[in-house]
mmCIF file of C-alpha atoms and ligand atoms in Angstrom:
data_model
loop_
_atom_site.group_PDB
_atom_site.id
_atom_site.type_symbol
_atom_site.label_atom_id
_atom_site.label_comp_id
_atom_site.label_asym_id
_atom_site.label_seq_id
_atom_site.Cartn_x
_atom_site.Cartn_y
_atom_site.Cartn_z
ATOM 1 C CA MET F 1 -17.809 -12.272 4.753
ATOM 2 C CA ASN F 2 -15.368 -10.244 2.686
ATOM 3 C CA ALA F 3 -11.719 -9.507 3.362
ATOM 4 C CA LYS F 4 -11.236 -5.833 4.134
ATOM 5 C CA ILE F 5 -8.134 -3.679 4.600
ATOM 6 C CA ILE F 6 -8.134 -2.370 8.176
ATOM 7 C CA GLY F 7 -4.627 -0.879 8.385
ATOM 8 C CA THR F 8 -1.782 0.245 6.118
ATOM 9 C CA GLY F 9 1.839 1.354 6.447
ATOM 10 C CA TRP F 10 4.810 2.287 4.281
ATOM 11 C CA GLN F 11 8.546 2.697 4.637
ATOM 12 C CA LEU F 12 11.191 4.067 2.261
ATOM 13 C CA PRO F 13 14.976 4.097 2.645
ATOM 14 C CA ALA F 14 16.359 7.406 3.925
ATOM 15 C CA TYR F 15 18.691 8.034 0.973
ATOM 16 C CA GLU F 16 17.156 9.865 -2.011
ATOM 17 C CA ALA F 17 18.801 9.798 -5.441
ATOM 18 C CA ASP F 18 17.476 12.347 -7.925
ATOM 19 C CA ASN F 19 17.779 12.156 -11.706
ATOM 20 C CA ASP F 20 20.773 14.498 -11.709
ATOM 21 C CA TYR F 21 22.646 12.031 -9.508
ATOM 22 C CA LEU F 22 21.919 9.227 -12.001
ATOM 23 C CA SER F 23 23.273 11.399 -14.817
ATOM 24 C CA THR F 24 26.656 11.179 -13.032
ATOM 25 C CA LEU F 25 26.502 7.365 -13.388
ATOM 26 C CA VAL F 26 25.124 6.861 -16.931
ATOM 27 C CA GLU F 27 24.482 9.017 -19.996
ATOM 28 C CA THR F 28 21.026 10.337 -19.173
ATOM 29 C CA SER F 29 19.304 13.531 -18.067
ATOM 30 C CA ASP F 30 16.589 14.727 -15.721
ATOM 31 C CA GLU F 31 14.649 15.889 -18.794
ATOM 32 C CA TRP F 32 14.721 12.445 -20.507
ATOM 33 C CA ILE F 33 13.745 10.509 -17.377
ATOM 34 C CA THR F 34 10.997 12.935 -16.342
ATOM 35 C CA GLU F 35 9.467 13.177 -19.819
ATOM 36 C CA ARG F 36 9.542 9.445 -20.591
ATOM 37 C CA THR F 37 8.572 8.123 -17.153
ATOM 38 C CA GLY F 38 7.438 10.844 -14.715
ATOM 39 C CA ILE F 39 10.201 9.786 -12.288
ATOM 40 C CA ARG F 40 12.134 12.611 -10.553
ATOM 41 C CA LYS F 41 13.832 10.703 -7.773
ATOM 42 C CA ARG F 42 13.925 7.336 -6.032
ATOM 43 C CA HIS F 43 14.920 6.052 -2.569
ATOM 44 C CA LEU F 44 17.877 3.649 -2.486
ATOM 45 C CA ALA F 45 18.784 1.327 0.383
ATOM 46 C CA LYS F 46 22.078 2.125 2.124
ATOM 47 C CA GLU F 47 21.643 0.576 5.553
ATOM 48 C CA GLU F 48 18.148 -0.803 4.923
ATOM 49 C CA THR F 49 17.348 -4.306 3.674
ATOM 50 C CA THR F 50 14.221 -5.833 2.162
ATOM 51 C CA THR F 51 13.535 -7.348 5.593
ATOM 52 C CA SER F 52 13.994 -4.116 7.546
ATOM 53 C CA LEU F 53 11.830 -2.123 5.117
ATOM 54 C CA ALA F 54 9.153 -4.826 5.197
ATOM 55 C CA ALA F 55 9.175 -4.949 9.001
ATOM 56 C CA GLY F 56 9.032 -1.139 9.217
ATOM 57 C CA ALA F 57 5.979 -0.933 6.944
ATOM 58 C CA ALA F 58 4.356 -3.886 8.729
ATOM 59 C CA LYS F 59 4.729 -2.320 12.196
ATOM 60 C CA LYS F 60 2.994 0.832 10.957
ATOM 61 C CA ALA F 61 0.188 -1.187 9.334
ATOM 62 C CA LEU F 62 -0.384 -3.150 12.564
ATOM 63 C CA ALA F 63 -0.429 0.075 14.602
ATOM 64 C CA ASP F 64 -2.871 1.611 12.097
ATOM 65 C CA ALA F 65 -5.115 -1.456 12.421
ATOM 66 C CA GLY F 66 -4.775 -1.425 16.223
ATOM 67 C CA LEU F 67 -3.739 -5.078 16.219
ATOM 68 C CA PRO F 68 -0.943 -6.825 18.123
ATOM 69 C CA ALA F 69 1.311 -8.950 15.896
ATOM 70 C CA GLU F 70 0.227 -12.106 17.761
ATOM 71 C CA GLU F 71 -3.244 -11.826 16.205
ATOM 72 C CA ILE F 72 -1.936 -12.232 12.648
ATOM 73 C CA ASP F 73 -2.430 -15.786 11.372
ATOM 74 C CA LEU F 74 -1.255 -15.288 7.752
ATOM 75 C CA LEU F 75 1.827 -13.286 6.757
ATOM 76 C CA ILE F 76 2.735 -12.991 3.077
ATOM 77 C CA VAL F 77 5.623 -10.970 1.651
ATOM 78 C CA ALA F 78 5.547 -10.279 -2.082
ATOM 79 C CA THR F 79 9.109 -9.711 -3.250
ATOM 80 C CA ILE F 80 11.659 -10.524 -5.945
ATOM 81 C CA THR F 81 14.521 -9.213 -3.803
ATOM 82 C CA SER F 82 14.512 -11.338 -0.666
ATOM 83 C CA ASP F 83 17.695 -10.784 1.364
ATOM 84 C CA THR F 84 18.118 -14.540 1.671
ATOM 85 C CA VAL F 85 17.174 -17.225 -0.852
ATOM 86 C CA THR F 86 16.034 -19.156 2.174
ATOM 87 C CA PRO F 87 14.532 -18.494 4.670
ATOM 88 C CA SER F 88 11.846 -16.303 3.180
ATOM 89 C CA THR F 89 11.648 -12.610 3.988
ATOM 90 C CA ALA F 90 8.241 -13.380 5.531
ATOM 91 C CA CYS F 91 9.807 -15.679 8.154
ATOM 92 C CA ARG F 92 12.399 -13.057 9.043
ATOM 93 C CA VAL F 93 9.699 -10.369 9.317
ATOM 94 C CA GLN F 94 7.625 -12.731 11.457
ATOM 95 C CA ALA F 95 10.554 -12.999 13.889
ATOM 96 C CA GLU F 96 11.081 -9.233 13.901
ATOM 97 C CA LEU F 97 7.394 -8.565 14.636
ATOM 98 C CA GLY F 98 6.768 -11.439 17.038
ATOM 99 C CA ALA F 99 3.883 -12.629 14.847
ATOM 100 C CA VAL F 100 4.198 -16.043 16.496
ATOM 101 C CA HIS F 101 0.865 -17.449 15.317
ATOM 102 C CA ALA F 102 1.309 -16.608 11.642
ATOM 103 C CA VAL F 103 1.927 -18.932 8.721
ATOM 104 C CA ALA F 104 4.609 -16.992 6.860
ATOM 105 C CA PHE F 105 5.850 -17.282 3.274
ATOM 106 C CA ASP F 106 6.976 -15.212 0.271
ATOM 107 C CA ILE F 107 5.491 -15.054 -3.184
ATOM 108 C CA ASN F 108 7.235 -14.031 -6.400
ATOM 109 C CA ALA F 109 4.992 -12.373 -8.975
ATOM 110 C CA ALA F 110 7.187 -9.291 -9.545
ATOM 111 C CA CYS F 111 5.204 -6.050 -9.712
ATOM 112 C CA SER F 112 1.893 -7.946 -9.496
ATOM 113 C CA GLY F 113 3.036 -9.634 -6.272
ATOM 114 C CA PHE F 114 0.962 -7.571 -3.865
ATOM 115 C CA LEU F 115 -2.210 -8.264 -5.875
ATOM 116 C CA TYR F 116 -1.420 -11.981 -5.917
ATOM 117 C CA ALA F 117 -1.033 -11.808 -2.124
ATOM 118 C CA VAL F 118 -4.392 -10.020 -1.807
ATOM 119 C CA HIS F 119 -5.956 -12.722 -3.995
ATOM 120 C CA MET F 120 -4.666 -15.496 -1.715
ATOM 121 C CA ALA F 121 -5.524 -13.748 1.526
ATOM 122 C CA ASP F 122 -9.047 -12.981 0.294
ATOM 123 C CA ALA F 123 -9.631 -16.662 -0.540
ATOM 124 C CA PHE F 124 -8.248 -17.831 2.814
ATOM 125 C CA ILE F 125 -10.302 -15.287 4.785
ATOM 126 C CA LYS F 126 -13.522 -15.950 2.825
ATOM 127 C CA SER F 127 -13.135 -19.693 3.385
ATOM 128 C CA GLY F 128 -12.464 -19.201 7.107
ATOM 129 C CA VAL F 129 -8.997 -20.815 7.028
ATOM 130 C CA TYR F 130 -7.365 -17.631 8.370
ATOM 131 C CA ARG F 131 -8.889 -14.554 9.979
ATOM 132 C CA LYS F 132 -6.287 -11.808 9.938
ATOM 133 C CA ALA F 133 -3.636 -11.422 7.270
ATOM 134 C CA LEU F 134 -0.623 -9.146 7.033
ATOM 135 C CA LEU F 135 0.397 -8.553 3.416
ATOM 136 C CA ILE F 136 3.641 -6.805 2.552
ATOM 137 C CA GLY F 137 5.198 -5.747 -0.730
ATOM 138 C CA ALA F 138 8.907 -5.091 -0.161
ATOM 139 C CA GLU F 139 11.820 -4.598 -2.536
ATOM 140 C CA THR F 140 15.430 -3.507 -2.741
ATOM 141 C CA LEU F 141 15.568 -3.543 -6.537
ATOM 142 C CA SER F 142 18.759 -1.489 -6.384
ATOM 143 C CA LYS F 143 20.655 -4.768 -5.882
ATOM 144 C CA LEU F 144 19.171 -6.371 -9.046
ATOM 145 C CA VAL F 145 19.689 -3.390 -11.320
ATOM 146 C CA ASP F 146 22.629 -3.032 -13.708
ATOM 147 C CA TRP F 147 23.914 0.415 -12.758
ATOM 148 C CA THR F 148 25.673 0.749 -16.128
ATOM 149 C CA ASP F 149 22.424 0.226 -18.127
ATOM 150 C CA ARG F 150 20.616 3.542 -18.563
ATOM 151 C CA GLY F 151 17.594 1.735 -20.037
ATOM 152 C CA THR F 152 16.740 0.165 -16.663
ATOM 153 C CA CYS F 153 18.698 1.747 -13.792
ATOM 154 C CA VAL F 154 16.750 5.025 -13.959
ATOM 155 C CA LEU F 155 13.405 3.276 -13.507
ATOM 156 C CA PHE F 156 13.544 1.527 -10.159
ATOM 157 C CA GLY F 157 13.543 2.365 -6.441
ATOM 158 C CA ASP F 158 13.478 0.602 -3.054
ATOM 159 C CA GLY F 159 10.718 0.535 -0.432
ATOM 160 C CA ALA F 160 7.939 -1.387 1.292
ATOM 161 C CA GLY F 161 4.209 -1.116 1.868
ATOM 162 C CA ALA F 162 1.922 -3.228 4.029
ATOM 163 C CA ALA F 163 -1.770 -3.853 4.607
ATOM 164 C CA VAL F 164 -3.686 -5.767 7.290
ATOM 165 C CA LEU F 165 -6.751 -7.641 6.040
ATOM 166 C CA ALA F 166 -9.546 -8.980 8.227
ATOM 167 C CA ALA F 167 -12.983 -10.529 7.746
ATOM 168 C CA SER F 168 -15.736 -7.927 7.506
ATOM 169 C CA ASP F 169 -19.439 -7.932 6.683
ATOM 170 C CA GLN F 170 -19.240 -4.386 5.318
ATOM 171 C CA GLY F 171 -17.345 -3.436 2.159
ATOM 172 C CA GLY F 172 -13.991 -5.011 1.415
ATOM 173 C CA ILE F 173 -12.831 -6.905 -1.632
ATOM 174 C CA ALA F 174 -15.634 -7.313 -4.167
ATOM 175 C CA ALA F 175 -13.904 -8.951 -7.141
ATOM 176 C CA GLN F 176 -10.521 -9.730 -8.642
ATOM 177 C CA SER F 177 -9.007 -10.675 -11.980
ATOM 178 C CA LEU F 178 -5.498 -12.134 -12.250
ATOM 179 C CA GLY F 179 -3.455 -13.592 -15.072
ATOM 180 C CA SER F 180 -0.043 -14.884 -16.092
ATOM 181 C CA ASN F 181 1.658 -15.520 -19.439
ATOM 182 C CA GLY F 182 4.868 -17.466 -18.898
ATOM 183 C CA SER F 183 5.553 -17.706 -22.647
ATOM 184 C CA LYS F 184 6.718 -14.070 -22.485
ATOM 185 C CA TRP F 185 9.091 -14.539 -19.539
ATOM 186 C CA GLU F 186 12.138 -13.288 -21.452
ATOM 187 C CA VAL F 187 10.651 -9.797 -21.893
ATOM 188 C CA LEU F 188 11.617 -8.964 -18.311
ATOM 189 C CA SER F 189 13.918 -11.220 -16.337
ATOM 190 C CA CYS F 190 16.856 -11.542 -13.963
ATOM 191 C CA MET F 191 19.044 -14.649 -14.219
ATOM 192 C CA GLY F 192 20.546 -14.053 -10.763
ATOM 193 C CA ARG F 193 23.522 -15.705 -9.193
ATOM 194 C CA PRO F 194 26.096 -17.972 -10.891
ATOM 195 C CA ASN F 195 25.489 -21.724 -10.805
ATOM 196 C CA GLY F 196 28.389 -23.435 -9.020
ATOM 197 C CA ASN F 197 27.204 -26.993 -9.738
ATOM 198 C CA PRO F 198 30.371 -28.751 -11.062
ATOM 199 C CA VAL F 199 28.416 -31.231 -13.219
ATOM 200 C CA CYS F 200 26.095 -28.696 -14.844
ATOM 201 C CA ARG F 201 27.077 -26.503 -17.786
ATOM 202 C CA GLU F 202 24.618 -23.640 -17.618
ATOM 203 C CA GLN F 203 23.246 -22.402 -20.947
ATOM 204 C CA ARG F 204 22.669 -18.815 -19.809
ATOM 205 C CA GLU F 205 24.896 -16.260 -18.186
ATOM 206 C CA PRO F 206 23.803 -15.101 -14.719
ATOM 207 C CA GLY F 207 23.094 -11.423 -14.531
ATOM 208 C CA TYR F 208 21.175 -8.328 -13.545
ATOM 209 C CA LEU F 209 17.624 -7.314 -14.383
ATOM 210 C CA GLN F 210 17.104 -6.970 -18.127
ATOM 211 C CA MET F 211 14.019 -5.692 -19.887
ATOM 212 C CA ASN F 212 12.574 -5.054 -23.325
ATOM 213 C CA GLY F 213 10.961 -1.763 -22.277
ATOM 214 C CA GLN F 214 8.825 -1.255 -25.356
ATOM 215 C CA GLU F 215 7.388 -4.799 -25.162
ATOM 216 C CA VAL F 216 6.516 -4.285 -21.491
ATOM 217 C CA PHE F 217 4.969 -0.912 -22.315
ATOM 218 C CA LYS F 218 2.756 -2.394 -25.074
ATOM 219 C CA PHE F 219 1.736 -5.327 -22.849
ATOM 220 C CA ALA F 220 0.824 -2.999 -19.977
ATOM 221 C CA VAL F 221 -1.316 -0.518 -21.923
ATOM 222 C CA LYS F 222 -3.234 -3.383 -23.569
ATOM 223 C CA THR F 223 -3.646 -5.791 -20.642
ATOM 224 C CA VAL F 224 -4.262 -3.499 -17.658
ATOM 225 C CA PRO F 225 -7.520 -1.914 -18.988
ATOM 226 C CA LEU F 226 -8.870 -5.367 -20.005
ATOM 227 C CA CYS F 227 -8.035 -6.787 -16.604
ATOM 228 C CA ILE F 228 -9.664 -3.852 -14.792
ATOM 229 C CA GLU F 229 -12.784 -4.173 -16.958
ATOM 230 C CA ASP F 230 -12.958 -7.898 -16.178
ATOM 231 C CA ALA F 231 -12.736 -7.298 -12.420
ATOM 232 C CA LEU F 232 -15.308 -4.498 -12.624
ATOM 233 C CA GLU F 233 -17.714 -6.702 -14.572
ATOM 234 C CA LYS F 234 -17.388 -9.407 -11.901
ATOM 235 C CA ALA F 235 -18.206 -6.757 -9.265
ATOM 236 C CA GLY F 236 -21.182 -5.478 -11.284
ATOM 237 C CA LEU F 237 -19.600 -2.023 -11.559
ATOM 238 C CA SER F 238 -18.443 0.294 -14.347
ATOM 239 C CA PRO F 239 -15.345 2.530 -14.429
ATOM 240 C CA ASP F 240 -17.586 5.528 -13.684
ATOM 241 C CA ASP F 241 -18.479 3.970 -10.298
ATOM 242 C CA ILE F 242 -14.828 3.985 -9.166
ATOM 243 C CA ASP F 243 -13.421 6.825 -7.030
ATOM 244 C CA HIS F 244 -9.708 5.925 -7.217
ATOM 245 C CA PHE F 245 -7.720 3.772 -9.640
ATOM 246 C CA LEU F 246 -4.426 2.834 -7.961
ATOM 247 C CA LEU F 247 -2.113 1.530 -10.668
ATOM 248 C CA HIS F 248 1.337 0.014 -10.393
ATOM 249 C CA GLN F 249 3.735 2.961 -10.551
ATOM 250 C CA ALA F 250 5.958 1.926 -13.476
ATOM 251 C CA ASN F 251 5.547 4.779 -15.908
ATOM 252 C CA LYS F 252 3.385 7.907 -15.888
ATOM 253 C CA ARG F 253 2.632 7.431 -19.594
ATOM 254 C CA ILE F 254 1.289 3.909 -18.977
ATOM 255 C CA ILE F 255 -1.052 5.258 -16.265
ATOM 256 C CA GLN F 256 -2.229 8.091 -18.530
ATOM 257 C CA SER F 257 -2.876 5.634 -21.359
ATOM 258 C CA VAL F 258 -4.942 3.355 -19.094
ATOM 259 C CA ALA F 259 -6.989 6.370 -17.899
ATOM 260 C CA LYS F 260 -7.689 7.282 -21.514
ATOM 261 C CA ARG F 261 -8.685 3.744 -22.500
ATOM 262 C CA LEU F 262 -11.088 3.541 -19.543
ATOM 263 C CA LYS F 263 -12.425 7.031 -20.431
ATOM 264 C CA GLN F 264 -11.697 8.288 -16.929
ATOM 265 C CA PRO F 265 -10.166 11.591 -15.777
ATOM 266 C CA GLU F 266 -6.488 11.437 -14.775
ATOM 267 C CA GLU F 267 -7.360 12.899 -11.350
ATOM 268 C CA LYS F 268 -8.797 9.485 -10.428
ATOM 269 C CA PHE F 269 -5.317 7.960 -10.909
ATOM 270 C CA PRO F 270 -3.117 8.997 -7.955
ATOM 271 C CA MET F 271 0.640 8.866 -8.559
ATOM 272 C CA ASN F 272 3.767 8.847 -6.420
ATOM 273 C CA ILE F 273 6.080 7.668 -9.197
ATOM 274 C CA GLY F 274 7.779 11.072 -9.210
ATOM 275 C CA GLN F 275 9.105 10.485 -5.678
ATOM 276 C CA CYS F 276 9.383 6.685 -5.453
ATOM 277 C CA ALA F 277 9.983 5.401 -9.033
ATOM 278 C CA ASN F 278 9.045 1.768 -9.713
ATOM 279 C CA THR F 279 9.272 -0.222 -6.461
ATOM 280 C CA SER F 280 7.820 -3.409 -8.014
ATOM 281 C CA ALA F 281 5.723 -5.371 -5.480
ATOM 282 C CA ALA F 282 5.942 -2.476 -3.002
ATOM 283 C CA SER F 283 4.463 0.082 -5.381
ATOM 284 C CA LEU F 284 0.731 -0.510 -4.792
ATOM 285 C CA PRO F 285 0.801 -0.890 -0.982
ATOM 286 C CA ILE F 286 3.042 2.198 -0.637
ATOM 287 C CA LEU F 287 0.627 4.268 -2.731
ATOM 288 C CA LEU F 288 -2.375 2.918 -0.812
ATOM 289 C CA ALA F 289 -0.786 3.608 2.582
ATOM 290 C CA GLN F 290 0.310 7.117 1.590
ATOM 291 C CA MET F 291 -3.201 7.937 0.362
ATOM 292 C CA LYS F 292 -4.704 6.686 3.612
ATOM 293 C CA GLU F 293 -2.201 8.708 5.640
ATOM 294 C CA GLN F 294 -3.019 11.821 3.594
ATOM 295 C CA GLY F 295 -6.754 11.372 4.325
ATOM 296 C CA ARG F 296 -7.569 10.799 0.660
ATOM 297 C CA LEU F 297 -9.556 7.569 1.223
ATOM 298 C CA HIS F 298 -13.048 7.661 2.713
ATOM 299 C CA PRO F 299 -15.378 4.885 3.929
ATOM 300 C CA GLY F 300 -17.693 3.667 1.186
ATOM 301 C CA GLU F 301 -15.435 4.806 -1.659
ATOM 302 C CA LYS F 302 -14.733 2.307 -4.406
ATOM 303 C CA LEU F 303 -11.156 1.517 -5.363
ATOM 304 C CA VAL F 304 -9.453 -0.421 -8.116
ATOM 305 C CA LEU F 305 -5.891 -1.665 -7.573
ATOM 306 C CA SER F 306 -4.138 -2.931 -10.677
ATOM 307 C CA GLY F 307 -0.623 -3.989 -11.586
ATOM 308 C CA PHE F 308 1.512 -5.819 -14.113
ATOM 309 C CA GLY F 309 5.041 -7.126 -14.233
ATOM 310 C CA ALA F 310 7.579 -9.825 -14.958
ATOM 311 C CA GLY F 311 6.292 -13.316 -15.632
ATOM 312 C CA LEU F 312 4.436 -11.854 -17.365
ATOM 313 C CA THR F 313 1.853 -11.333 -14.625
ATOM 314 C CA TRP F 314 -1.033 -8.941 -14.085
ATOM 315 C CA GLY F 315 -4.004 -8.362 -11.832
ATOM 316 C CA ALA F 316 -6.809 -6.069 -10.703
ATOM 317 C CA CYS F 317 -8.810 -5.915 -7.509
ATOM 318 C CA VAL F 318 -12.045 -4.000 -6.845
ATOM 319 C CA MET F 319 -12.793 -3.054 -3.251
ATOM 320 C CA GLU F 320 -14.984 -0.825 -1.122
ATOM 321 C CA TRP F 321 -12.943 1.164 1.411
HETATM 322 N N1 ACO W 1 18.432 8.357 -20.767
HETATM 323 C C1 ACO W 1 18.582 8.793 -22.009
HETATM 324 N N2 ACO W 1 18.313 8.065 -23.086
HETATM 325 C C2 ACO W 1 17.864 6.820 -22.891
HETATM 326 C C3 ACO W 1 17.660 6.283 -21.603
HETATM 327 C C4 ACO W 1 17.980 7.107 -20.519
HETATM 328 N N3 ACO W 1 17.834 6.687 -19.246
HETATM 329 N N4 ACO W 1 17.196 5.017 -21.729
HETATM 330 C C5 ACO W 1 17.076 4.762 -23.030
HETATM 331 N N5 ACO W 1 17.491 5.853 -23.738
HETATM 332 C C6 ACO W 1 17.550 6.031 -25.186
HETATM 333 C C7 ACO W 1 17.618 4.719 -25.945
HETATM 334 O O1 ACO W 1 18.953 4.262 -26.012
HETATM 335 C C8 ACO W 1 17.063 5.122 -27.270
HETATM 336 O O2 ACO W 1 18.082 5.786 -27.995
HETATM 337 P P1 ACO W 1 18.195 5.596 -29.603
HETATM 338 O O3 ACO W 1 16.916 6.130 -30.162
HETATM 339 O O4 ACO W 1 19.401 6.402 -29.927
HETATM 340 O O5 ACO W 1 18.359 4.124 -29.816
HETATM 341 C C9 ACO W 1 16.002 6.176 -26.927
HETATM 342 O O6 ACO W 1 16.320 6.635 -25.616
HETATM 343 C C10 ACO W 1 14.596 5.639 -26.936
HETATM 344 O O7 ACO W 1 14.582 4.416 -26.193
HETATM 345 P P2 ACO W 1 13.261 3.606 -26.013
HETATM 346 O O8 ACO W 1 13.563 2.339 -25.268
HETATM 347 O O9 ACO W 1 12.562 3.502 -27.334
HETATM 348 O O10 ACO W 1 12.431 4.594 -25.069
HETATM 349 P P3 ACO W 1 10.931 4.504 -24.651
HETATM 350 O O11 ACO W 1 10.200 5.728 -25.034
HETATM 351 O O12 ACO W 1 10.323 3.179 -25.009
HETATM 352 O O13 ACO W 1 11.035 4.558 -23.070
HETATM 353 C C11 ACO W 1 10.969 3.109 -21.168
HETATM 354 C C12 ACO W 1 11.754 3.549 -22.398
HETATM 355 C C13 ACO W 1 10.840 4.292 -20.228
HETATM 356 C C14 ACO W 1 11.730 1.988 -20.481
HETATM 357 C C15 ACO W 1 9.560 2.620 -21.589
HETATM 358 O O14 ACO W 1 9.664 1.694 -22.659
HETATM 359 C C16 ACO W 1 8.819 1.964 -20.462
HETATM 360 O O15 ACO W 1 8.481 2.584 -19.487
HETATM 361 N N6 ACO W 1 8.471 0.684 -20.592
HETATM 362 C C17 ACO W 1 7.776 -0.037 -19.560
HETATM 363 C C18 ACO W 1 8.752 -0.479 -18.544
HETATM 364 C C19 ACO W 1 8.097 -1.017 -17.317
HETATM 365 O O16 ACO W 1 6.983 -0.696 -16.993
HETATM 366 N N7 ACO W 1 8.852 -1.835 -16.624
HETATM 367 C C20 ACO W 1 8.487 -2.261 -15.348
HETATM 368 C C21 ACO W 1 7.848 -3.557 -15.301
HETATM 369 S S1 ACO W 1 7.727 -3.918 -13.647
HETATM 370 C C22 ACO W 1 8.542 -5.326 -13.148
HETATM 371 O O17 ACO W 1 8.000 -6.399 -13.239
HETATM 372 C C23 ACO W 1 9.920 -5.209 -12.541
#
């Protein structure tokens, strides 16, 4: 038995901020952002929260799968922007959906979070512990971003994507490859809220998301192709066998570089970065759900999903649709 995606959904905040709007906040331009990243606009939460976006995407995924929420027995939300430190976003989404039989928890693996969730759900479904999993990547990165730092604030957006996985004897997840390198954690981090403990003198200042963009860029273009090749080897496939490579939407130039290293045409690498920017853990499930909605995925096609992010973390997953 393999775990197979049987439904997908996505949800973005209503408010759209284009690059010209950002140039009213920091010294930047549409030309710089578009050329360096491929991003033209992003959706920013006004009324929406990580929980409401996650629940919105999840409801669509359940409807797409034709499943009532009560049938879900595993609910994982991948996020670094939970609305509450505790409880988890997953528990709040569970309440919103009425997924009363689900074990619900969050995972934090930044932009690789959705792939880490797929990895866990696949293992649980293959071993028979759970039968039907609802996986959500949801972020409101706008609340972690320093809106005075042009090096980061232009890159990120808010949104959520969801997928329902179920046991199947046809197709599904064939192989995965995941990794982490905690020794590089300072390349991309967010120290978060102040520490009010009266007996502790904290060594670091709390703060917004900070990133060494060039280090992340170099890490991504080197690690993502290796990780994809590892997953493909485990599946007994080559890059030529793959119909669609869905990569984390962080930077158009990173995606183009990975395509080149794998010697594959760019047309096999769908992108929505122009409209959504980098939505971290939500990026892959949003892209997947939009492709499904647009009728661009067909039974029997072979897909690779791959991402990378803070941690550092990375992953790739090979599946038959
Ligand atoms: N507008 C105009 N100029 C800018 C902007 C901006 N928004 N941002 C930076 N610049 C300037 C810099 O100050 C610098 O100016 P200088 O030459 O006078 O010093 C110049 O542009 C070049 O800056 P670089 O940082 O060298 O630009 P680079 O080509 O590396 O592009 C970028 C920066 C887009 C961030 C790139 O490095 C990148 O995409 N890196 C990967 C980031 C990434 O994928 N992050 C997501 C990880 S996901 C997660 O886990 C959350």
